Short mmCIF file of C-alpha atoms in Angstrom, two decimals:
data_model
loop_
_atom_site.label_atom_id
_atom_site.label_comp_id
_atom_site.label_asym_id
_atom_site.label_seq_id
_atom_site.Cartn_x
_atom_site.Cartn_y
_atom_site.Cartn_z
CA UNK A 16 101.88 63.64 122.73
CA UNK A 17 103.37 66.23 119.72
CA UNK A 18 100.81 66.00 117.13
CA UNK A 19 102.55 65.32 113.63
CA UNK A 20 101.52 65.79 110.56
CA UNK A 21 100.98 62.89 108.28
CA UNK A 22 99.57 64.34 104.68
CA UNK A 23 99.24 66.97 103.28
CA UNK A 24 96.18 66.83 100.06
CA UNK A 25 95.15 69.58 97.72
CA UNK A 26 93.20 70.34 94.74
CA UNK A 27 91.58 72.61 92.46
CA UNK A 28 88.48 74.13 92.47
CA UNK A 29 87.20 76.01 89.41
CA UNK A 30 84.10 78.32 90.29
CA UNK A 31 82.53 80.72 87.79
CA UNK A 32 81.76 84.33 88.73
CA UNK A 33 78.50 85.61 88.79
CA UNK A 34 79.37 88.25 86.10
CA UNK A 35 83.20 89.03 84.01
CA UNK A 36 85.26 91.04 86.53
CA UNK A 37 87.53 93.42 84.14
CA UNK A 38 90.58 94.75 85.59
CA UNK A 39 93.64 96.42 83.48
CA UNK A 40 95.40 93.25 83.92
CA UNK A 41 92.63 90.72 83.18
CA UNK A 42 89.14 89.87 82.76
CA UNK A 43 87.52 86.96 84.78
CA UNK A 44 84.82 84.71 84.35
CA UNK A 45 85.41 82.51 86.86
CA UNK A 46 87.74 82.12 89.87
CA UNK A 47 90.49 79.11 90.69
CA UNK A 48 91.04 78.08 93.99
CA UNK A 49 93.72 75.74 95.63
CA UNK A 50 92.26 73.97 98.70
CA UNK A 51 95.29 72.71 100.90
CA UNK A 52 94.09 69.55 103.96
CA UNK A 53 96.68 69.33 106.38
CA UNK A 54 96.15 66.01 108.75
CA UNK A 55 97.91 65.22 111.66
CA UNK A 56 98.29 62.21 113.61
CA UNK A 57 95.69 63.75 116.21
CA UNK A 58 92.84 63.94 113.50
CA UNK A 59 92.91 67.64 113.60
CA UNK A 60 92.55 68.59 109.95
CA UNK A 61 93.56 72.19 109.05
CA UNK A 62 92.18 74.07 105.93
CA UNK A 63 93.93 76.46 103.46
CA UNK A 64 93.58 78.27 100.23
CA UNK A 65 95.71 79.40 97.55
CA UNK A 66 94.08 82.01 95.34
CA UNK A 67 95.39 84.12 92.13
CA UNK A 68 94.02 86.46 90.04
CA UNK A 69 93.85 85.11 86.26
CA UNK A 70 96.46 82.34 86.46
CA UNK A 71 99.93 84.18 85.61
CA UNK A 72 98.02 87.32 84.42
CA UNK A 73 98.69 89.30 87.99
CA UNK A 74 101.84 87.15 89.20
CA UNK A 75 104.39 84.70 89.19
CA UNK A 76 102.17 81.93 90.35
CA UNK A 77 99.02 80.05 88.95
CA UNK A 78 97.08 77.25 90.67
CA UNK A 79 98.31 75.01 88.47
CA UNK A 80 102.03 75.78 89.74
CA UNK A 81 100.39 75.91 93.41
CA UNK A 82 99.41 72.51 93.39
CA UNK A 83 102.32 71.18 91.68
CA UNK A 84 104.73 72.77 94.14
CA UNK A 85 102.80 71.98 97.11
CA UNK A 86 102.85 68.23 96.19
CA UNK A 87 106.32 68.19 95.00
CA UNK A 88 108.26 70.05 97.54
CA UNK A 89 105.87 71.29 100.80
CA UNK A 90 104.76 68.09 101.18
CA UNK A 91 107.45 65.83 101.40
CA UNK A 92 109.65 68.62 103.53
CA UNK A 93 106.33 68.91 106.06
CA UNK A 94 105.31 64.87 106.45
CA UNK A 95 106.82 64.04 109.37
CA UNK A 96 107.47 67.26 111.09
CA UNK A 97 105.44 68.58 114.52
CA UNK A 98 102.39 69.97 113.53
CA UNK A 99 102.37 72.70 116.58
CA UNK A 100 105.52 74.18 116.20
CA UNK A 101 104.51 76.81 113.40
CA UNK A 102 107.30 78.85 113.61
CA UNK A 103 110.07 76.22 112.98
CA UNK A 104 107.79 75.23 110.21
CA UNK A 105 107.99 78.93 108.47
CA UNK A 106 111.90 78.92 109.06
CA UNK A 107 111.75 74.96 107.68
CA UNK A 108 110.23 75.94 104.55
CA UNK A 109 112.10 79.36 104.27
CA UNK A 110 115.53 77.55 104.50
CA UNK A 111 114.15 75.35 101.79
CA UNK A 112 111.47 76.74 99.45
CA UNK A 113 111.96 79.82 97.51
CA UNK A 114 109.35 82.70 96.61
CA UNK A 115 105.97 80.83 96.54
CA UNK A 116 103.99 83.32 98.84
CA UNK A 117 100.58 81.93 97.92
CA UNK A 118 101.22 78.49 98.61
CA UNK A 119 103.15 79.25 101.52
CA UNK A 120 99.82 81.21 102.76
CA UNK A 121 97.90 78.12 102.21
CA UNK A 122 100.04 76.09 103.65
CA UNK A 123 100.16 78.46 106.99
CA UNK A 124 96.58 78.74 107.31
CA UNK A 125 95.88 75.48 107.65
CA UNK A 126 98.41 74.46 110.04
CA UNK A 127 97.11 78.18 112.49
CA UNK A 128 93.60 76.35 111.73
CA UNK A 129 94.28 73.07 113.33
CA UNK A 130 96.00 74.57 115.97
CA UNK A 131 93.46 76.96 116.54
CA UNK A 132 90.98 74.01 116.99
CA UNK A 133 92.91 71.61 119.29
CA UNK A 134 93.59 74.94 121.64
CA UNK A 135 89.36 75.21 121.44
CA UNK A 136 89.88 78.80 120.39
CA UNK A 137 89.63 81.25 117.08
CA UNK A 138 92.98 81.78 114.34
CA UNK A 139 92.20 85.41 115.72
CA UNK A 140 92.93 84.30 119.43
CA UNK A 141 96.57 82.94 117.91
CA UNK A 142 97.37 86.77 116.78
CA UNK A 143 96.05 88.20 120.71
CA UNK A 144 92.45 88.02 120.04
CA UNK A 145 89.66 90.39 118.00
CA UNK A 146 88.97 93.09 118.69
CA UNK A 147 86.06 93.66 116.12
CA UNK A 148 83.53 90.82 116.02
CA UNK A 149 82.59 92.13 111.65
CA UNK A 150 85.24 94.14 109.20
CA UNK A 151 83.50 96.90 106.85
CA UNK A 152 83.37 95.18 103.41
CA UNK A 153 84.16 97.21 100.02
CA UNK A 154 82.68 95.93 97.17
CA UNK A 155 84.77 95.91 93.24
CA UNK A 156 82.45 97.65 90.46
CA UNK A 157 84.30 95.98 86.92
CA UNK A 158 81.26 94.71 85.09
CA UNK A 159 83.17 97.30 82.07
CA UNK A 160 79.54 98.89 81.27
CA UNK A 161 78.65 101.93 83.14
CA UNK A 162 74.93 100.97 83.34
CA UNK A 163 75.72 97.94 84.70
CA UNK A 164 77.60 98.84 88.03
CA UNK A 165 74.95 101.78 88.97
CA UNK A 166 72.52 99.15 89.14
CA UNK A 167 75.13 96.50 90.64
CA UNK A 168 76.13 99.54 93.62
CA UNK A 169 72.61 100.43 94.27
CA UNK A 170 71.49 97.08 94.84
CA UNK A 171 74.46 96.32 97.61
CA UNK A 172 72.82 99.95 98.95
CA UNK A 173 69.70 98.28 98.93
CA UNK A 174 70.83 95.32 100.46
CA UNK A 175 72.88 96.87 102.73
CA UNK A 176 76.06 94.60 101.89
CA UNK A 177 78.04 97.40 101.24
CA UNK A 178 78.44 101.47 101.34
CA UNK A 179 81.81 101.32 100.12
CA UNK A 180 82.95 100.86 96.50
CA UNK A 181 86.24 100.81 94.61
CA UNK A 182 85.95 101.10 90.79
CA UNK A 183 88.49 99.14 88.52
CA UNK A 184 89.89 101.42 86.00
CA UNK A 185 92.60 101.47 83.30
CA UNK A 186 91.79 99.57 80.63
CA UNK A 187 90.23 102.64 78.65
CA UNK A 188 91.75 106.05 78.12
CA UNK A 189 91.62 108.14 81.34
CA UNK A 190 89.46 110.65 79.86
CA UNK A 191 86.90 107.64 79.31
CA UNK A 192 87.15 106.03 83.06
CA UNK A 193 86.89 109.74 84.35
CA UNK A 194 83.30 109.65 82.55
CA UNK A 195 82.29 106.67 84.33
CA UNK A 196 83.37 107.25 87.84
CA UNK A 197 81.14 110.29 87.90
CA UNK A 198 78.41 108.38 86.58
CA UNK A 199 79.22 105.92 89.70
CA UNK A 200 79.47 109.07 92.06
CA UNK A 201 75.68 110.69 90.50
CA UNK A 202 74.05 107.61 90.89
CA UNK A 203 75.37 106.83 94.82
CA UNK A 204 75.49 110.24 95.79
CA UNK A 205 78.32 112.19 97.93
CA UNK A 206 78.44 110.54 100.80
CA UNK A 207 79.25 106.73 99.43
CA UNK A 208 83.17 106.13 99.32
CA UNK A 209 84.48 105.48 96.06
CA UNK A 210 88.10 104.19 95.35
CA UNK A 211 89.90 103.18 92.25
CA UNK A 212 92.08 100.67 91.35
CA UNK A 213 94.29 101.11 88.19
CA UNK A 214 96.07 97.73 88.54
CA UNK A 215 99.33 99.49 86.90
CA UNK A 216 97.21 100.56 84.50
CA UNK A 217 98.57 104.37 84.02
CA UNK A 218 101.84 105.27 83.29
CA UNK A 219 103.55 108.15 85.95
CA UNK A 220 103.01 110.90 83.15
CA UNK A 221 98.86 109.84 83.17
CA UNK A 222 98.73 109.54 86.76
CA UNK A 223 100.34 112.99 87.24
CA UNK A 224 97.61 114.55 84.86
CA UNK A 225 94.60 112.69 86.25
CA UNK A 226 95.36 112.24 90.20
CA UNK A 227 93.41 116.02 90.29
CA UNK A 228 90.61 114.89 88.19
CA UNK A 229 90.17 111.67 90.50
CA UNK A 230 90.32 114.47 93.49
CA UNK A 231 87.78 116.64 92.41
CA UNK A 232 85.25 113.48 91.25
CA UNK A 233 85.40 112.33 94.84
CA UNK A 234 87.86 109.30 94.64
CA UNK A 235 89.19 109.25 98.57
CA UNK A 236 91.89 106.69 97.35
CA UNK A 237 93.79 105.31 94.03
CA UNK A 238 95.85 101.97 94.20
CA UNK A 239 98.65 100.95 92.21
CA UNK A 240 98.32 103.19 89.54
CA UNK A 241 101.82 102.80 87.99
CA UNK A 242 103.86 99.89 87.73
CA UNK A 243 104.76 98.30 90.76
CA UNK A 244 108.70 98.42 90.09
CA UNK A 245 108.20 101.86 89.89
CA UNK A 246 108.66 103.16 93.50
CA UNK A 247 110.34 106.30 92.83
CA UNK A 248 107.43 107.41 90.70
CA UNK A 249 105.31 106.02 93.49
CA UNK A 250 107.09 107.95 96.25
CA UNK A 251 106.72 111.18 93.72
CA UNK A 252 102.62 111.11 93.36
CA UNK A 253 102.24 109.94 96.97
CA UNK A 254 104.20 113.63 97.57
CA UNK A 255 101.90 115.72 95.45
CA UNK A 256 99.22 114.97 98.18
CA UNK A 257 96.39 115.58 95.67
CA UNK A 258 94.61 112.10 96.52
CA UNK A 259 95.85 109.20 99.34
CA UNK A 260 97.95 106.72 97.30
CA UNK A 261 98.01 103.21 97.69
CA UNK A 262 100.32 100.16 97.50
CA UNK A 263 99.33 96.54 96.27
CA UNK A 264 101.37 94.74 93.50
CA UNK A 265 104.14 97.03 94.83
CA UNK A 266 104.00 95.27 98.38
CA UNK A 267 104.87 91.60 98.52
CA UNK A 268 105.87 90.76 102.15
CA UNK A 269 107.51 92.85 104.99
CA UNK A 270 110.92 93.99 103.02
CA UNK A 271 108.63 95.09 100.10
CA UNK A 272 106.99 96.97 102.93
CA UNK A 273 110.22 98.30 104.85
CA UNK A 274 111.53 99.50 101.34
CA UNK A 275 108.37 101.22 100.42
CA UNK A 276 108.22 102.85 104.07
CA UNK A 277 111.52 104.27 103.91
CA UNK A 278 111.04 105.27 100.43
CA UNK A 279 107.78 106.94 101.34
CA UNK A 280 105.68 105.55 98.45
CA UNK A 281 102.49 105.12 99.55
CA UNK A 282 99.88 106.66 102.64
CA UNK A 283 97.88 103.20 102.59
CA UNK A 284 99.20 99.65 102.44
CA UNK A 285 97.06 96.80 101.11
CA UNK A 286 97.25 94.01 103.11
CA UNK A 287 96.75 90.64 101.12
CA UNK A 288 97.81 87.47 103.22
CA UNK A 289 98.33 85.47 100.24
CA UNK A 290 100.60 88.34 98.47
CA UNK A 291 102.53 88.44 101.98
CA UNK A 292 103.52 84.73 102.43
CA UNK A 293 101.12 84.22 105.16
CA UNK A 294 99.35 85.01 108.08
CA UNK A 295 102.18 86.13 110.33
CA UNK A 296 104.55 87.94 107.31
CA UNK A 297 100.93 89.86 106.68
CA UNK A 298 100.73 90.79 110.70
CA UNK A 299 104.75 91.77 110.07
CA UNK A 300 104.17 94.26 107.27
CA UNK A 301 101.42 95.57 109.60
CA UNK A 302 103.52 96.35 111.98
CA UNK A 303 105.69 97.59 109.89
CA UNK A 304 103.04 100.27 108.61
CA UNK A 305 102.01 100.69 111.83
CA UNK A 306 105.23 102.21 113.00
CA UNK A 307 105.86 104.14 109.50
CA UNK A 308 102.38 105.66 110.56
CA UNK A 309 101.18 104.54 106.78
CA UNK A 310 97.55 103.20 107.34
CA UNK A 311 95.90 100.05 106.86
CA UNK A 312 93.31 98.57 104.01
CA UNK A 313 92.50 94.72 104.19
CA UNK A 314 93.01 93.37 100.71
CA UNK A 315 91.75 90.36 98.47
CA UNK A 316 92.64 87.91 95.70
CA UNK A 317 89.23 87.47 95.01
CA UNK A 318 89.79 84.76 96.97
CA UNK A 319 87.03 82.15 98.23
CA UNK A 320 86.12 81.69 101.62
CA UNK A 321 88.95 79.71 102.95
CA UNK A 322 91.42 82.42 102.43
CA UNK A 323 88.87 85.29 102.83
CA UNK A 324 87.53 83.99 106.28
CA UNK A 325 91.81 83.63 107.51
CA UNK A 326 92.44 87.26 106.64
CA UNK A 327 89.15 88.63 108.53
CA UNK A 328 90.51 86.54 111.82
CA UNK A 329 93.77 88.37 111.34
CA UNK A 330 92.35 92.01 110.68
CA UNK A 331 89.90 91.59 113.23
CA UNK A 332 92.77 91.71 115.74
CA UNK A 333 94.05 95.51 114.36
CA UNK A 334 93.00 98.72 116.41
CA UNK A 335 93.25 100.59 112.97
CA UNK A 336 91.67 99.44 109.80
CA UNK A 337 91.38 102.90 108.69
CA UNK A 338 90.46 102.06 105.19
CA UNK A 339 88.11 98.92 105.97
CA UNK A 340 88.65 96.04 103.76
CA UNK A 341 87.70 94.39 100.27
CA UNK A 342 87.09 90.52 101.93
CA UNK A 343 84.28 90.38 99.32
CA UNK A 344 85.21 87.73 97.04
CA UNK A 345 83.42 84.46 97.80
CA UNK A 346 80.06 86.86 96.89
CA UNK A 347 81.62 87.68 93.39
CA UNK A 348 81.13 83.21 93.18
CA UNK A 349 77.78 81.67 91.82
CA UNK A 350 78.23 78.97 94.84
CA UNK A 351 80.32 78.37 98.21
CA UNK A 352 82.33 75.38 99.06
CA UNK A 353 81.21 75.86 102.84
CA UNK A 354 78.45 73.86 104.63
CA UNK A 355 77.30 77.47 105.98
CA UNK A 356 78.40 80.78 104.15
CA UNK A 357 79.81 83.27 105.68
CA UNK A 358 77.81 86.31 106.81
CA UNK A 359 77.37 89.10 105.22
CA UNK A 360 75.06 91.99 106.49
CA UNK A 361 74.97 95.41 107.47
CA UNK A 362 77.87 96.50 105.33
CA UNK A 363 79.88 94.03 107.43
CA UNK A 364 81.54 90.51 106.93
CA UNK A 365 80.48 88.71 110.29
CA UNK A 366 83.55 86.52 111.92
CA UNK A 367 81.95 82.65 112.92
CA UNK A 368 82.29 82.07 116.57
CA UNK A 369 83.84 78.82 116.09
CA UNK A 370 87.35 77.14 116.89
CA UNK A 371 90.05 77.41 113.93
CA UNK A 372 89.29 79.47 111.00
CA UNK A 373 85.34 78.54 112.57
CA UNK A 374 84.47 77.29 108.77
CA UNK A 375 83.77 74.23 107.84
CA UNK A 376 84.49 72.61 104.05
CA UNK A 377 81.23 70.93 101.52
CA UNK A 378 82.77 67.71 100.39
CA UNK A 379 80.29 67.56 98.07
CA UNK A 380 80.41 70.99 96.68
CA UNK A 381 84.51 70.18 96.53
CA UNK A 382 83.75 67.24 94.87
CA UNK A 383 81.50 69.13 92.27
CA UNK A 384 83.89 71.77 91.53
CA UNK A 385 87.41 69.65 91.74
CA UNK A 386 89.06 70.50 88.47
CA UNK A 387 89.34 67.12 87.17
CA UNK A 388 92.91 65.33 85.29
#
C-alpha cells in the first residue's frame, strides 16, 4: 500500500555558538534551526532542517518565516498526498508555493529520508550511490581578532579536523584584512589552503585593487566578493584570472546557475542545498557546472546536523569536489541535537552507514533547545 503522509511538525531550535562568528553581513552568537518531522501512514518519519544565517541578515527568509510558512501553506498542500512520489511533490509545491528555497529544502530532505529508510538504503543511494565514504571539511576563521584564529587554526591542525581554512573578511578596510590573512598564512605555513570569503563585502573598484594582493598572500580562492546582483562585475574579475573566483549569494538554484554559466562569472560554484531549493535543484546546478566545466565547492548555512549530514549524502555521490567542502557547522554549536554526532576526523566528515539520512534526532536535546511561544 502507497504510504501517505499524515503531518507534517516543526519547530525551532536556538543553539549558541561556541564563539561570535563575524562575517561582513553579520555577527553570530548563536545559530537557529528549523527541524521539519514528516510522518506517514507507514510510521516512517523523515527529518529536515531549515537553516539561515542571522535571521533576514543574509536573505529573504528567517526561521521565524520558515516555520510559519511551513505550517500555513506546505502543510496543508502535503497532508494527504503519497509520500513516495517525490517528484510530483516538488512540481505540487512549485505549482503552488513561491520562492521559499530553505523550507522547500527541509521539506525535501525529509521526505528523500523516509524514503531512503523504507527502501533499507542511504539518501546517497537515491542520487546513484557514494562514491566517497568522508568529504574534506574546511573550517571558517571569523572570531574578528587575529590572535584568536592562529590559535583556533592550529588547534584543528592539531586535531587533525581540518587542513583547510577560509577566512571571513570585509568588515574592515582591505588594507586591514590583508594584515591578518598573512598573519593566518605565517602561523599555518605554505602549504595549508586558505580561502576568503567577503560576503559582498568589497565593492568591484576594491576587489579590482586587492584580488593581486589576495594572490600573492596565498589565497587559492575568494567568494562573493561584490554584490551578488552584480554579475557583470563578477564575470569581469573572474576574467582577470589573478585568483579563482567564486559564486554563493550570487547562485540561488539552477537558472541562477545557467545565467551565471553563460555569463561566465565565476570558476567555482558553491553548492548550498538549502540556497538551491533542495536536494535535487542542488544535484541540477551541479550538473549544470559540470557541463560549463566550472568546478565544484560543497557549501554551508552553518547549518546543524540535519541539513549538514543531507548535503554530505549528496556530495558524496560527485566524481569532482575539486574544492572540498565547508560541512563544518554543527562543530561551530556548543551541543548536537543527535543521539550520536557525526564524525569528524582526519580532516574528513565521516558519512553514517545507516538507512535515510543514517542520523537519528535527541528528543530531549530538541526539547531543551525548542524556542519556546
Amino acid at each position: 500500500m502507497t504510504p501517505i503522509i499524515i503531518d507534517i511538525n516543526c519547530l525551532i531550535v536556538d543553539i549558541p555558538t561556541i564563539r561570535p562568528h563575524k562575517m561582513s553581513v553579520a555577527t553570530m552568537g548563536s545559530q537557529s534551526m528549523v527541524i521539519v518531522r514528516i510522518m506517514s501512514s507507514d510510521d516512517v518519519e523523515g527529518i529536515g532542517e531549515a537553516t539561515t544565517i542571522a535571521g533576514l541578515n543574509y536573505g529573504g527568509e528567517s526561521p521565524e518565516s520558515i516555520k510559519t510558512n511551513i505550517e500555513t501553506y506546505f502543510r496543508p498542500l502535503l497532508i494527504g498526498q503519497p509520500a513516495n512520489q517525490i517528484a510530483a511533490l516538488r512540481r505540487l509545491i512549485a505549482k503552488n508555493i513561491k520562492d521559499n528555497h530553505f523550507a522547500r529544502s527541509a521539506i525535501e530532505t525529509a521526505l528523500y529520508d523516509a524514503r531512503a529508510k523504507r527502501l533499507g538504503v542511504s539518501v546517497a543511494d537515491l542520487f546513484g550511490g557514494r562514491i566517497h565514504d568522508a568529504i574534506s571539511v574546511a573550517w571558517t576563521l571569523a572570531s574578528g581578532e587575529t590572535a584568536v584564529d592562529v590559535a583556533e587554526a592550529q588547534k584543528m591542525l592539531d586535531l587533525r579536523r581540518h587542513n583547510i581554512f577560509k577566512l571571513k573578511i570585509g568588515r574592515r578596510e582591505p588594507k586591514e584584512d590583508l594584515s591578518y590573512i598573512e598573519s593566518i598564512r605565517k602561523a599555518v605555513g605554505d602549504d595549508i589552503s586558505l580561502r576568503v570569503d567577503l560576503n559582498q563585502g568589497w565593492s568591484e573598484t576594491q576587489a579590482v585593487r586587492y584580488l593581486q594582493p589576495l594572490a600573492d598572500l596565498g589565497v587559492e580562492l575568494v567568494e562573493q566578493p561584490i554584490h551578488f546582483k552584480n554579475l557583470d562585475g563578477m564575470a569581469r574579475l573572474t576574467a582577470l584570472g589573478r585568483v579563482p573566483i567564486m559564486a554563493d549569494e550570487s547562485l540561488r538554484g539552477p537558472q541562477d546557475g545557467f545565467v551565471l554559466a553563460g555569463k561566465h562569472c565565476a570558476n567555482v560554484f558553491a553548492i548550498k542545498i538549502e540556497q538551491a531549493g533542495g536536494l535535487q535543484p542542488a544535484r541540477d546546478l551541479m550538473a549544470i557546472a559540470e557541463a560549463a566545466d566550472i568546478s565544484l565547492y560543497g557549501g554551508t548555512m552553518l547549518e546543524g546536523s540535519v541539513s549538514t549530514i543531507a548535503a554530505a549524502h549528496l556530495f558524496s555521490t560527485m566524481p569532482r569536489l575539486e574544492w572540498g567542502t565547508e560541512m563544518f557547522g554543527p562543530l561551530l554549536l556548543t551541543d548536537d541535537i543527535l543521539t550520536e554526532p557525526l564524525d569528524y576526523s582526519d580532516f574528513t566528515l565521516k558519512l553514517p552507514a545507516g538507512p535515510g539520512l543514517g542520523v537519528t534526532l535527541d528528543d530531549d536535546k530538541l526539547a531543551f533547545y525548542a524556542r519556546k511561544p
